[in-house]
Amino acid sequence: MSRWDYDYTGGDCNGDLEKLKDKRVGIIDTQGRGVERIAENAVVANGKEYEIDCLIYATGFEVGTGYTRRAGFEIYGRGGETLTGKWKEGVSSLHGMHTRGFPNCFIVSNAQAGFTANYPHMLNGQSKHLSYIVKQCIDRQARMVETTQEAEADWLDTVLKASVFNKRFLEECTPDYNNNEGKPSEAAIRNGPFGGGSVAFIKILEDWRSSGDLAGLELH
């Protein structure tokens, strides 16, 4: 390990600021110009070389942009409606995985769904849930599955009511792109993760499966 762990971008939330107390950690202010170049064993910024043993790139991802933009393609539903068009005022879904007018479309993201720092953990929970639904469709010889309008509206109401917890967290977080510089917007709350937390979200899915009646879904 190098004598220093360098951070060229700054912290994300309050917990990250604790790292600055470590004598091995330093923040390099590039005055908005970024890193100049990467040398054989150093990063060059502000005309100075900072020797390193390991460089971790944290680039190439987007946060808060549209689902179809990040997916790289548009999704078309019944009557040619686009997912972008339906969600132009904000996400509406059942459990973040189904949206009315888009039968047999299973969406896996953190919008109106659970979120964990170890993202594959939540993907595992979502994939188990969707696998259960697909098997039920096969067992019932259904060729189409779609959420009802009522179930979608009920889940949106649940998401908005639970958002008070997420909003409080975002407001207390260090101002950045994640929380609209300390002022989380209504759209960000609606399009963000389920505010009740990942444990509660997984429990909701487990209870839903345990009921066995596929509440909120139409099978044809």
XYZ file of C-alpha atoms in Angstrom:
220
model
C 0.000 0.000 0.000
C 1.228 3.488 -0.763
C 1.986 5.947 1.988
C -0.982 7.938 0.745
C -4.414 7.006 -0.553
C -5.380 9.846 -2.878
C -8.906 10.941 -3.676
C -9.183 13.272 -6.658
C -12.935 13.801 -6.482
C -13.863 14.291 -2.830
C -16.289 12.414 -0.573
C -19.830 11.314 -1.358
C -21.762 11.180 1.922
C -21.058 11.993 5.539
C -19.519 8.604 6.293
C -16.828 9.151 3.676
C -15.617 12.295 5.437
C -14.334 10.102 8.276
C -11.632 8.844 5.912
C -10.029 12.272 5.920
C -8.919 11.722 9.524
C -6.615 8.939 8.344
C -3.092 10.289 7.864
C -2.709 8.119 4.750
C -5.591 9.879 3.003
C -5.404 13.126 1.105
C -7.636 15.075 -1.274
C -6.004 16.722 -4.264
C -7.848 19.851 -5.398
C -7.442 20.075 -9.188
C -9.418 23.330 -9.405
C -11.867 21.660 -11.743
C -9.218 20.713 -14.279
C -8.985 17.047 -13.330
C -6.010 14.743 -13.724
C -3.476 15.855 -16.364
C -2.085 12.454 -17.220
C -1.224 9.018 -15.883
C 2.496 8.246 -15.640
C 4.047 4.802 -15.241
C 3.767 4.823 -11.452
C 2.108 8.143 -10.662
C -0.854 10.414 -11.280
C -0.027 13.920 -12.478
C -2.240 16.766 -11.295
C -1.488 20.487 -10.995
C 1.890 19.809 -12.569
C 2.924 17.500 -9.724
C 3.431 13.730 -9.717
C 1.726 11.714 -6.980
C 3.328 8.291 -6.743
C 0.902 5.376 -6.372
C 0.919 1.586 -6.229
C -2.635 1.126 -7.472
C -5.071 3.338 -9.369
C -8.823 2.687 -9.159
C -10.907 4.302 -11.887
C -14.345 5.514 -10.804
C -15.547 6.689 -14.211
C -17.980 5.585 -16.864
C -21.211 5.518 -14.866
C -24.229 7.805 -14.640
C -26.498 8.500 -11.684
C -30.019 9.850 -11.965
C -30.333 9.778 -15.749
C -33.193 8.118 -17.609
C -33.519 4.337 -17.601
C -33.547 4.073 -21.393
C -30.501 6.327 -21.705
C -28.503 4.062 -19.387
C -29.865 0.888 -21.011
C -28.869 2.190 -24.427
C -32.205 1.452 -26.117
C -35.861 2.452 -25.991
C -38.575 0.125 -24.685
C -41.936 0.081 -26.478
C -45.140 -1.119 -24.895
C -48.735 -1.589 -25.952
C -49.802 0.741 -28.746
C -46.219 1.852 -29.378
C -45.964 3.792 -26.133
C -42.364 4.307 -25.017
C -41.144 3.802 -21.486
C -39.565 7.254 -21.691
C -42.945 8.735 -22.556
C -44.787 6.935 -19.787
C -42.231 7.897 -17.191
C -41.743 11.507 -18.312
C -43.459 12.723 -15.120
C -41.753 10.092 -12.984
C -41.555 6.336 -12.509
C -44.777 4.400 -11.910
C -44.494 0.691 -11.264
C -45.269 -2.301 -9.116
C -42.234 -3.077 -6.949
C -40.094 -1.229 -9.483
C -40.253 -4.253 -11.788
C -43.555 -4.019 -13.684
C -45.273 -1.058 -15.328
C -48.760 -0.953 -16.828
C -48.882 -1.064 -20.615
C -45.648 -3.039 -20.914
C -46.642 -6.723 -20.583
C -43.899 -9.322 -20.150
C -41.414 -6.524 -19.456
C -39.406 -7.126 -16.292
C -37.392 -4.123 -15.161
C -34.404 -4.548 -12.860
C -33.105 -1.308 -11.384
C -33.190 0.571 -8.084
C -36.049 2.906 -9.100
C -38.920 2.315 -6.628
C -37.113 -0.865 -5.570
C -34.595 -1.801 -2.915
C -31.034 -0.555 -2.955
C -27.943 -1.987 -1.289
C -24.351 -0.780 -1.335
C -23.452 -4.293 -2.489
C -25.644 -3.945 -5.567
C -25.475 -7.617 -6.698
C -27.123 -8.532 -3.376
C -30.288 -6.664 -4.394
C -30.061 -8.025 -7.944
C -30.155 -11.496 -6.393
C -33.323 -10.645 -4.474
C -34.995 -9.183 -7.549
C -34.000 -12.114 -9.770
C -35.471 -14.601 -7.281
C -38.719 -12.659 -7.299
C -38.940 -12.484 -11.084
C -38.005 -16.156 -11.415
C -40.933 -16.993 -9.164
C -43.294 -14.940 -11.352
C -42.033 -16.550 -14.577
C -42.502 -20.033 -13.089
C -46.031 -19.152 -12.020
C -46.786 -18.036 -15.566
C -45.444 -21.316 -16.952
C -47.341 -23.398 -14.393
C -50.579 -21.527 -15.146
C -49.964 -21.659 -18.908
C -50.100 -17.876 -19.129
C -48.478 -16.163 -22.090
C -48.701 -12.632 -20.735
C -48.241 -10.976 -17.350
C -48.852 -7.321 -16.546
C -49.463 -5.197 -13.475
C -52.870 -3.644 -12.904
C -53.343 0.124 -12.866
C -54.588 -0.068 -9.287
C -51.549 -2.020 -8.050
C -49.227 0.442 -9.770
C -50.976 3.397 -8.119
C -50.917 1.682 -4.711
C -47.163 1.003 -4.963
C -46.463 4.592 -5.982
C -48.390 5.725 -2.902
C -46.323 3.339 -0.753
C -43.091 4.644 -2.282
C -44.024 8.284 -1.691
C -45.057 7.629 1.921
C -41.790 5.801 2.620
C -39.762 8.520 0.900
C -39.705 10.615 4.078
C -36.887 8.387 5.375
C -34.880 8.621 2.156
C -35.465 12.370 1.913
C -34.163 12.906 5.442
C -31.024 10.924 4.614
C -30.428 12.826 1.374
C -30.909 16.193 3.072
C -28.289 15.321 5.705
C -25.844 13.975 3.109
C -22.945 16.049 1.808
C -24.303 18.237 -1.051
C -23.550 16.638 -4.440
C -25.255 15.277 -7.572
C -26.954 12.511 -5.559
C -29.123 14.935 -3.591
C -29.376 17.960 -5.906
C -26.779 19.823 -3.832
C -28.587 19.167 -0.555
C -32.089 19.826 -1.905
C -33.539 16.498 -3.103
C -36.153 17.087 -5.809
C -39.609 15.544 -5.990
C -38.645 13.667 -9.146
C -35.520 12.241 -7.492
C -37.620 10.954 -4.593
C -40.173 9.328 -6.917
C -37.523 7.876 -9.220
C -35.199 6.812 -6.413
C -35.015 3.643 -4.321
C -37.763 2.503 -1.938
C -37.289 4.672 1.141
C -38.121 1.951 3.651
C -34.765 0.270 3.082
C -33.575 -2.919 1.437
C -34.536 -5.278 4.293
C -38.125 -4.008 4.310
C -38.298 -4.198 0.521
C -37.145 -7.828 0.399
C -39.674 -8.657 3.142
C -42.441 -7.093 1.036
C -41.455 -9.306 -1.902
C -41.247 -12.426 0.281
C -44.686 -11.768 1.807
C -46.114 -11.136 -1.659
C -44.808 -14.485 -2.903
C -46.005 -16.273 0.218
C -49.577 -15.141 -0.397
C -49.543 -17.108 -3.659
C -52.248 -15.010 -5.330
C -49.961 -12.831 -7.489
C -51.697 -9.738 -6.151
C -51.601 -6.832 -8.580
C -50.712 -8.897 -11.627
C -52.925 -9.957 -14.515
C -52.126 -13.241 -16.278
C -53.515 -14.123 -19.700
